[in-house]
PDB file of C-alpha atoms and ligand atoms in Angstrom:
ATOM      1  CA  UNK A  52      -4.998-171.376  33.290  1.00 41.00           C
ATOM      2  CA  UNK A  53      -3.368-174.739  33.196  1.00 44.00           C
ATOM      3  CA  UNK A  54      -5.014-177.066  30.736  1.00 49.00           C
ATOM      4  CA  UNK A  55      -5.390-180.597  31.878  1.00 52.00           C
ATOM      5  CA  UNK A  56      -2.824-182.538  29.912  1.00 58.00           C
ATOM      6  CA  UNK A  57      -3.022-185.589  32.097  1.00 76.00           C
ATOM      7  CA  UNK A  58      -0.036-184.717  34.189  1.00 84.00           C
ATOM      8  CA  UNK A  59      -2.048-183.931  37.306  1.00 86.00           C
ATOM      9  CA  UNK A  60      -3.078-187.557  37.366  1.00 86.00           C
ATOM     10  CA  UNK A  61       0.550-188.611  37.062  1.00 86.00           C
ATOM     11  CA  UNK A  62       1.581-186.274  39.850  1.00 88.00           C
ATOM     12  CA  UNK A  63      -1.086-187.703  42.083  1.00 87.00           C
ATOM     13  CA  UNK A  64      -0.065-191.283  41.369  1.00 88.00           C
ATOM     14  CA  UNK A  65       3.538-190.543  42.181  1.00 89.00           C
ATOM     15  CA  UNK A  66       2.531-189.058  45.514  1.00 89.00           C
ATOM     16  CA  UNK A  67       3.666-185.528  44.683  1.00 87.00           C
ATOM     17  CA  UNK A  68       1.224-182.725  45.334  1.00 87.00           C
ATOM     18  CA  UNK A  69       0.431-180.681  42.263  1.00 87.00           C
ATOM     19  CA  UNK A  70       1.778-177.463  43.653  1.00 90.00           C
ATOM     20  CA  UNK A  71       1.658-174.159  41.839  1.00 92.00           C
ATOM     21  CA  UNK A  72       5.334-174.347  40.912  1.00 93.00           C
ATOM     22  CA  UNK A  73       5.160-177.921  39.658  1.00 94.00           C
ATOM     23  CA  UNK A  74       2.168-177.151  37.501  1.00 94.00           C
ATOM     24  CA  UNK A  75       3.622-173.909  36.188  1.00 95.00           C
ATOM     25  CA  UNK A  76       6.912-175.562  35.234  1.00 96.00           C
ATOM     26  CA  UNK A  77       5.209-178.515  33.571  1.00 95.00           C
ATOM     27  CA  UNK A  78       2.997-176.107  31.638  1.00 94.00           C
ATOM     28  CA  UNK A  79       6.037-174.225  30.385  1.00 95.00           C
ATOM     29  CA  UNK A  80       7.854-177.387  29.335  1.00 93.00           C
ATOM     30  CA  UNK A  81       4.831-178.795  27.564  1.00 90.00           C
ATOM     31  CA  UNK A  82       4.192-175.536  25.768  1.00 90.00           C
ATOM     32  CA  UNK A  83       7.784-175.104  24.700  1.00 87.00           C
ATOM     33  CA  UNK A  84       7.790-178.573  23.200  1.00 78.00           C
ATOM     34  CA  UNK A  85      11.537-178.795  23.400  1.00 82.00           C
ATOM     35  CA  UNK A  86      14.213-179.066  26.071  1.00 88.00           C
ATOM     36  CA  UNK A  87      14.891-175.944  28.140  1.00 91.00           C
ATOM     37  CA  UNK A  88      17.566-174.899  30.575  1.00 89.00           C
ATOM     38  CA  UNK A  89      16.445-174.072  34.112  1.00 93.00           C
ATOM     39  CA  UNK A  90      17.268-170.407  33.507  1.00 92.00           C
ATOM     40  CA  UNK A  91      15.074-170.357  30.408  1.00 92.00           C
ATOM     41  CA  UNK A  92      12.232-171.871  32.393  1.00 96.00           C
ATOM     42  CA  UNK A  93      12.808-169.255  35.066  1.00 96.00           C
ATOM     43  CA  UNK A  94      12.584-166.462  32.479  1.00 96.00           C
ATOM     44  CA  UNK A  95       9.481-167.971  30.894  1.00 96.00           C
ATOM     45  CA  UNK A  96       7.819-168.082  34.314  1.00 96.00           C
ATOM     46  CA  UNK A  97       8.689-164.440  34.866  1.00 96.00           C
ATOM     47  CA  UNK A  98       7.133-163.550  31.532  1.00 96.00           C
ATOM     48  CA  UNK A  99       3.911-165.130  32.693  1.00 95.00           C
ATOM     49  CA  UNK A 100       4.143-163.222  35.956  1.00 95.00           C
ATOM     50  CA  UNK A 101       4.626-166.399  37.929  1.00 94.00           C
ATOM     51  CA  UNK A 102       6.849-165.669  40.854  1.00 93.00           C
ATOM     52  CA  UNK A 103       9.100-168.655  41.470  1.00 94.00           C
ATOM     53  CA  UNK A 104      12.750-168.177  42.272  1.00 95.00           C
ATOM     54  CA  UNK A 105      15.520-169.972  40.442  1.00 95.00           C
ATOM     55  CA  UNK A 106      16.434-172.333  43.250  1.00 96.00           C
ATOM     56  CA  UNK A 107      12.805-173.446  43.475  1.00 96.00           C
ATOM     57  CA  UNK A 108      12.851-174.028  39.727  1.00 96.00           C
ATOM     58  CA  UNK A 109      15.873-176.298  40.184  1.00 95.00           C
ATOM     59  CA  UNK A 110      14.338-178.116  43.128  1.00 95.00           C
ATOM     60  CA  UNK A 111      11.044-178.579  41.340  1.00 96.00           C
ATOM     61  CA  UNK A 112      12.763-179.906  38.235  1.00 96.00           C
ATOM     62  CA  UNK A 113      14.652-182.353  40.387  1.00 95.00           C
ATOM     63  CA  UNK A 114      11.519-183.662  42.070  1.00 94.00           C
ATOM     64  CA  UNK A 115       9.815-184.004  38.683  1.00 94.00           C
ATOM     65  CA  UNK A 116      12.846-185.809  37.339  1.00 93.00           C
ATOM     66  CA  UNK A 117      12.727-188.232  40.254  1.00 92.00           C
ATOM     67  CA  UNK A 118       9.274-189.342  39.213  1.00 91.00           C
ATOM     68  CA  UNK A 119      10.211-189.465  35.540  1.00 88.00           C
ATOM     69  CA  UNK A 120       7.962-186.649  34.453  1.00 91.00           C
ATOM     70  CA  UNK A 121      10.910-184.599  33.353  1.00 93.00           C
ATOM     71  CA  UNK A 122      13.999-185.836  31.577  1.00 89.00           C
ATOM     72  CA  UNK A 123      17.358-184.229  32.107  1.00 88.00           C
ATOM     73  CA  UNK A 124      19.663-183.940  29.146  1.00 84.00           C
ATOM     74  CA  UNK A 125      23.295-183.326  29.786  1.00 80.00           C
ATOM     75  CA  UNK A 126      25.008-181.446  27.024  1.00 73.00           C
ATOM     76  CA  UNK A 127      28.362-183.121  26.901  1.00 65.00           C
ATOM     77  CA  UNK A 128      31.180-181.493  28.702  1.00 60.00           C
ATOM     78  CA  UNK A 129      29.681-179.060  31.163  1.00 63.00           C
ATOM     79  CA  UNK A 130      26.912-178.557  33.647  1.00 68.00           C
ATOM     80  CA  UNK A 131      24.422-177.068  31.255  1.00 73.00           C
ATOM     81  CA  UNK A 132      21.454-179.269  31.823  1.00 83.00           C
ATOM     82  CA  UNK A 133      18.369-179.150  29.729  1.00 88.00           C
ATOM     83  CA  UNK A 134      15.026-180.391  30.878  1.00 92.00           C
ATOM     84  CA  UNK A 135      12.098-181.633  28.884  1.00 90.00           C
ATOM     85  CA  UNK A 136       8.679-182.993  29.586  1.00 90.00           C
ATOM     86  CA  UNK A 137       8.982-186.730  29.392  1.00 86.00           C
ATOM     87  CA  UNK A 138       6.634-187.845  26.699  1.00 78.00           C
ATOM     88  CA  UNK A 139       6.636-191.050  24.812  1.00 73.00           C
ATOM     89  CA  UNK A 140       6.825-190.530  21.145  1.00 76.00           C
ATOM     90  CA  UNK A 141       9.164-189.328  18.537  1.00 78.00           C
ATOM     91  CA  UNK A 142      11.547-186.572  19.339  1.00 82.00           C
ATOM     92  CA  UNK A 143      14.574-185.621  17.336  1.00 88.00           C
ATOM     93  CA  UNK A 144      16.748-182.676  18.152  1.00 89.00           C
ATOM     94  CA  UNK A 145      19.838-181.014  16.829  1.00 91.00           C
ATOM     95  CA  UNK A 146      21.545-179.339  19.742  1.00 89.00           C
ATOM     96  CA  UNK A 147      24.269-176.712  19.441  1.00 90.00           C
ATOM     97  CA  UNK A 148      26.807-177.160  22.208  1.00 85.00           C
ATOM     98  CA  UNK A 149      27.985-173.594  21.705  1.00 86.00           C
ATOM     99  CA  UNK A 150      24.834-171.522  22.132  1.00 85.00           C
ATOM    100  CA  UNK A 151      22.361-174.190  23.268  1.00 80.00           C
ATOM    101  CA  UNK A 152      20.182-173.571  20.259  1.00 85.00           C
ATOM    102  CA  UNK A 153      17.895-176.513  19.635  1.00 87.00           C
ATOM    103  CA  UNK A 154      16.340-177.440  16.344  1.00 88.00           C
ATOM    104  CA  UNK A 155      13.584-179.977  16.087  1.00 85.00           C
ATOM    105  CA  UNK A 156      14.099-182.442  13.286  1.00 86.00           C
ATOM    106  CA  UNK A 157      10.807-183.140  11.600  1.00 81.00           C
ATOM    107  CA  UNK A 158      11.681-186.173   9.549  1.00 82.00           C
ATOM    108  CA  UNK A 159      11.932-189.425  11.382  1.00 83.00           C
ATOM    109  CA  UNK A 160      14.889-191.450  10.192  1.00 80.00           C
ATOM    110  CA  UNK A 161      14.092-194.435  12.372  1.00 85.00           C
ATOM    111  CA  UNK A 162      10.649-195.593  11.310  1.00 82.00           C
ATOM    112  CA  UNK A 163      11.698-198.655   9.370  1.00 88.00           C
ATOM    113  CA  UNK A 164      14.471-199.448  11.814  1.00 91.00           C
ATOM    114  CA  UNK A 165      11.892-199.557  14.613  1.00 90.00           C
ATOM    115  CA  UNK A 166       9.858-202.087  12.646  1.00 92.00           C
ATOM    116  CA  UNK A 167      12.934-204.227  12.085  1.00 94.00           C
ATOM    117  CA  UNK A 168      13.813-204.090  15.765  1.00 94.00           C
ATOM    118  CA  UNK A 169      10.278-204.990  16.773  1.00 95.00           C
ATOM    119  CA  UNK A 170      10.387-208.039  14.551  1.00 96.00           C
ATOM    120  CA  UNK A 171      13.794-209.018  15.818  1.00 96.00           C
ATOM    121  CA  UNK A 172      13.205-208.489  19.517  1.00 96.00           C
ATOM    122  CA  UNK A 173       9.441-208.723  19.973  1.00 96.00           C
ATOM    123  CA  UNK A 174       9.462-205.340  21.656  1.00 95.00           C
ATOM    124  CA  UNK A 175       6.444-203.129  21.225  1.00 93.00           C
ATOM    125  CA  UNK A 176       8.325-199.909  20.658  1.00 89.00           C
ATOM    126  CA  UNK A 177       6.485-196.809  21.811  1.00 85.00           C
ATOM    127  CA  UNK A 178       8.868-194.127  20.744  1.00 85.00           C
ATOM    128  CA  UNK A 179      12.393-192.890  20.714  1.00 88.00           C
ATOM    129  CA  UNK A 180      14.453-189.840  21.313  1.00 85.00           C
ATOM    130  CA  UNK A 181      17.357-188.761  19.242  1.00 87.00           C
ATOM    131  CA  UNK A 182      19.753-186.003  20.189  1.00 87.00           C
ATOM    132  CA  UNK A 183      22.410-184.878  17.788  1.00 91.00           C
ATOM    133  CA  UNK A 184      25.093-182.590  19.144  1.00 89.00           C
ATOM    134  CA  UNK A 185      27.358-180.170  17.374  1.00 91.00           C
ATOM    135  CA  UNK A 186      27.969-176.556  16.534  1.00 93.00           C
ATOM    136  CA  UNK A 187      25.551-174.387  14.582  1.00 94.00           C
ATOM    137  CA  UNK A 188      26.870-172.290  11.724  1.00 94.00           C
ATOM    138  CA  UNK A 189      27.356-169.197  13.917  1.00 94.00           C
ATOM    139  CA  UNK A 190      29.191-171.104  16.608  1.00 94.00           C
ATOM    140  CA  UNK A 191      31.458-172.738  14.059  1.00 93.00           C
ATOM    141  CA  UNK A 192      32.672-169.249  13.151  1.00 86.00           C
ATOM    142  CA  UNK A 193      33.303-168.349  16.803  1.00 77.00           C
ATOM    143  CA  UNK A 194      35.192-171.615  17.322  1.00 73.00           C
ATOM    144  CA  UNK A 195      37.548-170.915  14.436  1.00 71.00           C
ATOM    145  CA  UNK A 196      38.142-167.315  15.530  1.00 69.00           C
ATOM    146  CA  UNK A 197      39.123-168.420  19.006  1.00 63.00           C
ATOM    147  CA  UNK A 198      41.813-170.740  17.796  1.00 57.00           C
TER     148      UNK A 198
HETATM  149 ZN1  LIG B 494      25.368-172.328  18.248  1.00 66.05          ZN
HETATM  150 ZN1  LIG B 495      11.226-190.775  15.070  1.00 66.05          ZN
END
């Protein structure tokens, strides 16, 4: 039941076949509308009764990253990678390093700055991404207790 969001065209152009696993993973990422860890994608696939094992999820994400359809976000100091569907546009996230919780920031703080930059540099700016890292209120408590 994959809706056509234009990504099949992109897959074709990049020379990758739109396999079941590629489509399923792209569908999940698009639906979630925020970055996900491979394990979360794996669980979401399971919930939709799509049978793809975790190593295939990793491999598929890698191939999609190679053609820039998926962006990998590295959360600072460890190997917890998050993946998101690579869309132009405005995306702002608050990411908790402790529990990987992600909040989407609705207000765009960069609108007027973009205009300034465009005037200064003659760029036609299409979008931006902003990731803010830190600890959520619950994880701040855990941090202090561990010290
Ligand atoms: Zn947290
Ligand atoms: Zn913005």
